[in-house]
PDB file of C-alpha atoms in Angstrom:
ATOM      1  CA  SER A   1      -5.622 -24.885  26.498  1.00 35.00           C
ATOM      2  CA  ALA A   2      -7.159 -21.811  25.058  1.00 43.00           C
ATOM      3  CA  VAL A   3      -5.012 -19.027  22.683  1.00 51.00           C
ATOM      4  CA  GLY A   4      -5.429 -16.478  25.653  1.00 56.00           C
ATOM      5  CA  ASN A   5      -4.099 -18.691  28.494  1.00 65.00           C
ATOM      6  CA  SER A   6      -1.050 -20.053  26.561  1.00 76.00           C
ATOM      7  CA  TRP A   7       2.438 -18.846  28.298  1.00 77.00           C
ATOM      8  CA  HIS A   8       5.674 -18.331  25.571  1.00 80.00           C
ATOM      9  CA  LEU A   9       9.182 -17.979  26.433  1.00 84.00           C
ATOM     10  CA  ASN A  10      10.622 -14.216  26.408  1.00 84.00           C
ATOM     11  CA  GLU A  11      13.568 -14.906  25.202  1.00 85.00           C
ATOM     12  CA  SER A  12      14.452 -11.176  26.318  1.00 86.00           C
ATOM     13  CA  LEU A  13      14.827 -12.866  29.916  1.00 90.00           C
ATOM     14  CA  LEU A  14      17.382 -14.675  29.198  1.00 90.00           C
ATOM     15  CA  ASP A  15      19.997 -12.093  28.320  1.00 90.00           C
ATOM     16  CA  ASP A  16      19.598 -10.629  31.668  1.00 91.00           C
ATOM     17  CA  PRO A  17      22.421 -11.913  33.594  1.00 94.00           C
ATOM     18  CA  ARG A  18      20.411 -12.397  36.932  1.00 95.00           C
ATOM     19  CA  VAL A  19      17.784 -14.740  35.281  1.00 94.00           C
ATOM     20  CA  THR A  20      20.321 -16.901  33.947  1.00 94.00           C
ATOM     21  CA  GLU A  21      22.069 -16.981  36.983  1.00 95.00           C
ATOM     22  CA  ASP A  22      19.113 -17.835  38.844  1.00 93.00           C
ATOM     23  CA  LEU A  23      18.052 -20.929  36.659  1.00 92.00           C
ATOM     24  CA  THR A  24      21.405 -22.019  36.423  1.00 93.00           C
ATOM     25  CA  ASN A  25      21.638 -22.424  40.387  1.00 92.00           C
ATOM     26  CA  GLU A  26      17.976 -23.030  41.133  1.00 90.00           C
ATOM     27  CA  LEU A  27      17.639 -25.791  38.276  1.00 88.00           C
ATOM     28  CA  PRO A  28      20.602 -28.690  39.524  1.00 89.00           C
ATOM     29  CA  MET A  29      19.184 -28.352  43.213  1.00 89.00           C
ATOM     30  CA  TYR A  30      16.051 -29.283  41.793  1.00 87.00           C
ATOM     31  CA  PHE A  31      17.637 -32.260  40.326  1.00 84.00           C
ATOM     32  CA  HIS A  32      19.548 -33.282  43.003  1.00 83.00           C
ATOM     33  CA  LYS A  33      16.620 -32.990  45.664  1.00 83.00           C
ATOM     34  CA  ASN A  34      14.007 -34.736  43.221  1.00 79.00           C
ATOM     35  CA  GLY A  35      15.697 -36.899  41.132  1.00 75.00           C
ATOM     36  CA  GLY A  36      16.295 -40.768  41.735  1.00 72.00           C
ATOM     37  CA  LYS A  37      13.926 -41.239  44.689  1.00 71.00           C
ATOM     38  CA  GLY A  38      11.308 -43.882  43.019  1.00 76.00           C
ATOM     39  CA  THR A  39       9.853 -40.713  41.487  1.00 75.00           C
ATOM     40  CA  ALA A  40       9.655 -41.517  37.540  1.00 80.00           C
ATOM     41  CA  GLU A  41      11.889 -39.442  35.373  1.00 82.00           C
ATOM     42  CA  PRO A  42       9.295 -38.301  33.324  1.00 84.00           C
ATOM     43  CA  TRP A  43       7.385 -36.488  36.251  1.00 85.00           C
ATOM     44  CA  VAL A  44      10.434 -35.369  37.619  1.00 84.00           C
ATOM     45  CA  TRP A  45      10.986 -33.584  33.915  1.00 86.00           C
ATOM     46  CA  GLU A  46       7.288 -32.368  33.688  1.00 88.00           C
ATOM     47  CA  VAL A  47       7.760 -31.053  37.208  1.00 87.00           C
ATOM     48  CA  HIS A  48      11.137 -28.879  36.202  1.00 88.00           C
ATOM     49  CA  LYS A  49       9.283 -27.395  33.383  1.00 90.00           C
ATOM     50  CA  GLY A  50       6.845 -26.243  35.556  1.00 89.00           C
ATOM     51  CA  ILE A  51       9.589 -25.006  37.817  1.00 90.00           C
ATOM     52  CA  THR A  52      11.311 -22.749  35.297  1.00 92.00           C
ATOM     53  CA  ARG A  53       8.380 -21.123  33.980  1.00 92.00           C
ATOM     54  CA  GLY A  54       7.213 -20.133  37.179  1.00 92.00           C
ATOM     55  CA  THR A  55      10.850 -18.779  37.917  1.00 93.00           C
ATOM     56  CA  LEU A  56      10.710 -16.932  34.161  1.00 94.00           C
ATOM     57  CA  ILE A  57       7.391 -15.382  35.156  1.00 94.00           C
ATOM     58  CA  LYS A  58       8.514 -14.228  38.315  1.00 95.00           C
ATOM     59  CA  TRP A  59      11.805 -12.964  36.663  1.00 95.00           C
ATOM     60  CA  GLY A  60       9.452 -11.629  34.104  1.00 93.00           C
ATOM     61  CA  ALA A  61       7.317  -9.427  36.355  1.00 95.00           C
ATOM     62  CA  ARG A  62      10.014  -8.330  38.722  1.00 96.00           C
ATOM     63  CA  ILE A  63      11.800  -6.789  35.619  1.00 94.00           C
ATOM     64  CA  LYS A  64       8.577  -5.175  34.267  1.00 93.00           C
ATOM     65  CA  ARG A  65       8.137  -3.290  37.685  1.00 97.00           C
ATOM     66  CA  GLU A  66      11.619  -2.408  37.836  1.00 96.00           C
ATOM     67  CA  ARG A  67      11.358  -0.970  34.410  1.00 94.00           C
ATOM     68  CA  ALA A  68       7.599   0.694  35.295  1.00 96.00           C
ATOM     69  CA  THR A  69       9.525   2.129  37.967  1.00 97.00           C
ATOM     70  CA  ARG A  70      12.704   3.561  36.426  1.00 96.00           C
ATOM     71  CA  ILE A  71      10.303   4.639  33.747  1.00 96.00           C
ATOM     72  CA  GLN A  72       7.835   6.694  36.463  1.00 97.00           C
ATOM     73  CA  SER A  73      11.244   8.517  38.269  1.00 97.00           C
ATOM     74  CA  LEU A  74      12.881   9.243  35.224  1.00 96.00           C
ATOM     75  CA  THR A  75       9.942  10.935  33.978  1.00 97.00           C
ATOM     76  CA  GLU A  76       9.744  13.087  37.537  1.00 97.00           C
ATOM     77  CA  ALA A  77      13.185  14.054  37.369  1.00 96.00           C
ATOM     78  CA  ILE A  78      12.802  15.028  33.726  1.00 96.00           C
ATOM     79  CA  HIS A  79      10.243  17.241  35.015  1.00 96.00           C
ATOM     80  CA  ILE A  80      12.349  18.220  37.880  1.00 95.00           C
ATOM     81  CA  ALA A  81      15.126  18.859  36.008  1.00 95.00           C
ATOM     82  CA  GLU A  82      13.107  20.728  33.315  1.00 95.00           C
ATOM     83  CA  SER A  83      11.725  23.287  36.026  1.00 94.00           C
ATOM     84  CA  ALA A  84      15.752  24.037  37.095  1.00 92.00           C
ATOM     85  CA  HIS A  85      16.189  24.100  33.233  1.00 93.00           C
ATOM     86  CA  LYS A  86      13.563  27.258  32.938  1.00 93.00           C
ATOM     87  CA  ALA A  87      14.637  28.856  35.998  1.00 93.00           C
ATOM     88  CA  THR A  88      18.039  29.079  35.024  1.00 91.00           C
ATOM     89  CA  PRO A  89      19.181  27.768  31.666  1.00 91.00           C
ATOM     90  CA  THR A  90      22.607  26.637  32.323  1.00 93.00           C
ATOM     91  CA  PRO A  91      25.038  23.956  30.012  1.00 93.00           C
ATOM     92  CA  ASP A  92      25.170  21.382  32.982  1.00 93.00           C
ATOM     93  CA  ALA A  93      21.122  21.620  33.631  1.00 92.00           C
ATOM     94  CA  TYR A  94      20.738  21.380  30.304  1.00 94.00           C
ATOM     95  CA  LYS A  95      23.171  18.084  29.492  1.00 95.00           C
ATOM     96  CA  THR A  96      21.460  16.222  32.772  1.00 94.00           C
ATOM     97  CA  LEU A  97      18.135  17.213  30.553  1.00 94.00           C
ATOM     98  CA  THR A  98      19.215  15.750  27.782  1.00 95.00           C
ATOM     99  CA  ALA A  99      20.815  12.679  29.563  1.00 96.00           C
ATOM    100  CA  LEU A 100      17.954  12.005  31.333  1.00 96.00           C
ATOM    101  CA  ARG A 101      15.542  12.232  28.533  1.00 96.00           C
ATOM    102  CA  MET A 102      17.782   9.828  26.095  1.00 97.00           C
ATOM    103  CA  GLU A 103      17.526   7.127  29.094  1.00 96.00           C
ATOM    104  CA  LEU A 104      13.834   7.760  29.216  1.00 96.00           C
ATOM    105  CA  ARG A 105      13.340   6.991  25.667  1.00 97.00           C
ATOM    106  CA  ASN A 106      15.852   3.914  25.252  1.00 95.00           C
ATOM    107  CA  LEU A 107      13.519   2.700  27.837  1.00 94.00           C
ATOM    108  CA  LEU A 108      10.630   3.462  25.622  1.00 94.00           C
ATOM    109  CA  THR A 109      12.317   2.328  22.580  1.00 94.00           C
ATOM    110  CA  ALA A 110      13.205  -1.326  24.008  1.00 90.00           C
ATOM    111  CA  LYS A 111       9.178  -1.613  25.079  1.00 89.00           C
ATOM    112  CA  ALA A 112       8.316  -0.486  21.814  1.00 93.00           C
ATOM    113  CA  HIS A 113      10.675  -2.922  19.965  1.00 91.00           C
ATOM    114  CA  ARG A 114       9.410  -5.924  21.688  1.00 87.00           C
ATOM    115  CA  ALA A 115       5.251  -5.028  21.429  1.00 89.00           C
ATOM    116  CA  ALA A 116       6.662  -4.802  17.464  1.00 91.00           C
ATOM    117  CA  GLN A 117       8.333  -8.208  17.565  1.00 86.00           C
ATOM    118  CA  LEU A 118       5.004  -9.514  19.671  1.00 84.00           C
ATOM    119  CA  THR A 119       2.780  -8.064  16.725  1.00 85.00           C
ATOM    120  CA  LYS A 120       4.966  -9.598  13.612  1.00 87.00           C
ATOM    121  CA  GLY A 121       5.152 -12.914  15.447  1.00 83.00           C
ATOM    122  CA  THR A 122       1.388 -12.677  15.929  1.00 81.00           C
ATOM    123  CA  TYR A 123       0.490 -11.851  12.357  1.00 79.00           C
ATOM    124  CA  TYR A 124       3.319 -14.232  11.443  1.00 81.00           C
ATOM    125  CA  ALA A 125       2.050 -17.592  13.074  1.00 80.00           C
ATOM    126  CA  HIS A 126      -1.732 -16.433  11.778  1.00 77.00           C
ATOM    127  CA  GLY A 127      -1.477 -14.158   8.562  1.00 72.00           C
ATOM    128  CA  ASN A 128      -2.987 -16.903   6.503  1.00 74.00           C
ATOM    129  CA  LYS A 129      -5.207 -18.660   8.888  1.00 75.00           C
ATOM    130  CA  SER A 130      -8.707 -18.183   9.108  1.00 78.00           C
ATOM    131  CA  GLY A 131      -9.206 -16.146  12.236  1.00 78.00           C
ATOM    132  CA  LYS A 132      -9.810 -12.514  13.445  1.00 78.00           C
ATOM    133  CA  TYR A 133      -6.657 -11.487  11.809  1.00 75.00           C
ATOM    134  CA  LEU A 134      -7.770 -12.728   8.500  1.00 76.00           C
ATOM    135  CA  ALA A 135     -11.222 -11.323   8.611  1.00 79.00           C
ATOM    136  CA  ARG A 136     -10.097  -7.850   9.934  1.00 77.00           C
ATOM    137  CA  ALA A 137      -7.368  -7.930   6.846  1.00 75.00           C
ATOM    138  CA  LEU A 138     -10.367  -8.495   4.617  1.00 78.00           C
ATOM    139  CA  LYS A 139     -13.399  -6.233   6.152  1.00 79.00           C
ATOM    140  CA  ASP A 140     -10.390  -3.384   5.285  1.00 76.00           C
ATOM    141  CA  LYS A 141     -10.125  -4.453   2.353  1.00 76.00           C
ATOM    142  CA  HIS A 142     -13.601  -4.514   1.296  1.00 72.00           C
ATOM    143  CA  GLN A 143     -14.619  -1.267   2.903  1.00 73.00           C
ATOM    144  CA  LYS A 144     -11.728   0.338   0.624  1.00 75.00           C
ATOM    145  CA  THR A 145     -12.611  -1.379  -2.435  1.00 76.00           C
ATOM    146  CA  TYR A 146     -16.583  -1.131  -2.042  1.00 74.00           C
ATOM    147  CA  ILE A 147     -18.508   1.003  -4.283  1.00 74.00           C
ATOM    148  CA  PHE A 148     -20.801   3.028  -2.059  1.00 75.00           C
ATOM    149  CA  HIS A 149     -22.510   5.169  -4.711  1.00 75.00           C
ATOM    150  CA  ILE A 150     -21.728   6.295  -8.126  1.00 74.00           C
ATOM    151  CA  THR A 151     -23.185   9.742  -9.949  1.00 76.00           C
ATOM    152  CA  THR A 152     -24.135   9.776 -13.885  1.00 72.00           C
ATOM    153  CA  LYS A 153     -23.815  12.216 -16.038  1.00 73.00           C
ATOM    154  CA  GLY A 154     -26.453  14.133 -15.103  1.00 72.00           C
ATOM    155  CA  VAL A 155     -25.192  14.491 -11.373  1.00 71.00           C
ATOM    156  CA  ILE A 156     -27.789  12.266 -10.445  1.00 76.00           C
ATOM    157  CA  ARG A 157     -26.255   9.619  -7.342  1.00 78.00           C
ATOM    158  CA  GLN A 158     -27.091   5.963  -7.182  1.00 76.00           C
ATOM    159  CA  ASP A 159     -26.895   4.161  -4.204  1.00 76.00           C
ATOM    160  CA  ALA A 160     -28.484   1.089  -5.193  1.00 77.00           C
ATOM    161  CA  THR A 161     -25.908  -1.550  -6.104  1.00 78.00           C
ATOM    162  CA  GLU A 162     -28.596  -2.487  -9.231  1.00 81.00           C
ATOM    163  CA  ASP A 163     -28.544   0.691 -10.220  1.00 78.00           C
ATOM    164  CA  ILE A 164     -24.594   1.250 -10.192  1.00 75.00           C
ATOM    165  CA  ALA A 165     -24.183  -1.657 -12.097  1.00 79.00           C
ATOM    166  CA  LYS A 166     -26.501  -0.516 -14.725  1.00 79.00           C
ATOM    167  CA  THR A 167     -24.885   3.341 -14.734  1.00 76.00           C
ATOM    168  CA  PHE A 168     -21.861   1.636 -15.076  1.00 74.00           C
ATOM    169  CA  PHE A 169     -22.735  -0.424 -17.669  1.00 77.00           C
ATOM    170  CA  LYS A 170     -24.445   2.706 -19.524  1.00 77.00           C
ATOM    171  CA  GLN A 171     -21.340   4.905 -19.414  1.00 72.00           C
ATOM    172  CA  PHE A 172     -18.405   2.633 -20.384  1.00 74.00           C
ATOM    173  CA  GLY A 173     -20.071  -0.170 -22.094  1.00 70.00           C
ATOM    174  CA  THR A 174     -20.392  -3.698 -21.434  1.00 56.00           C
ATOM    175  CA  THR A 175     -16.869  -5.869 -20.938  1.00 56.00           C
ATOM    176  CA  THR A 176     -19.053  -9.521 -21.867  1.00 57.00           C
ATOM    177  CA  GLU A 177     -17.517  -9.284 -25.311  1.00 54.00           C
ATOM    178  CA  HIS A 178     -13.905 -11.905 -25.147  1.00 49.00           C
ATOM    179  CA  THR A 179     -11.883 -12.129 -28.287  1.00 51.00           C
ATOM    180  CA  THR A 180      -9.923 -15.243 -28.218  1.00 47.00           C
TER     181      THR A 180
END
């Protein structure tokens, strides 16, 4: 399959008790309904993997939607709390505002942490293989180390690679002499 279409397990789903409970209830029921009825065991096992994947995708989408809804509601609540605090600055209003901001920050930090883990995993998997990641790294390195021009003592700018080399060796001498 193509790299863009491959599915990988989001391990954080297994930390959610709702997901593990759903899988724990669903899988024995699946094997009870489909096992031992003349269907080859390898087929039952392969279909089980698809059903498990579908369940995890379902829960991943649900949790993502819940998180987005919670972020939206927190943002709105923070806006309201800020307005209330500006109108009447009381310690309770400030406490409420701080608690809402902290909860939003925790949600966004968890989201950023997951994104960083995925990026680290991608670079680990593709870091030393030829492809777009290595090409981008080499391109950046080339752009940082490439000499676009050199200025001579007479403040004349040399742009051509051949002129840069001649000027460099004229000013600093040749490096072809070797001592052994």
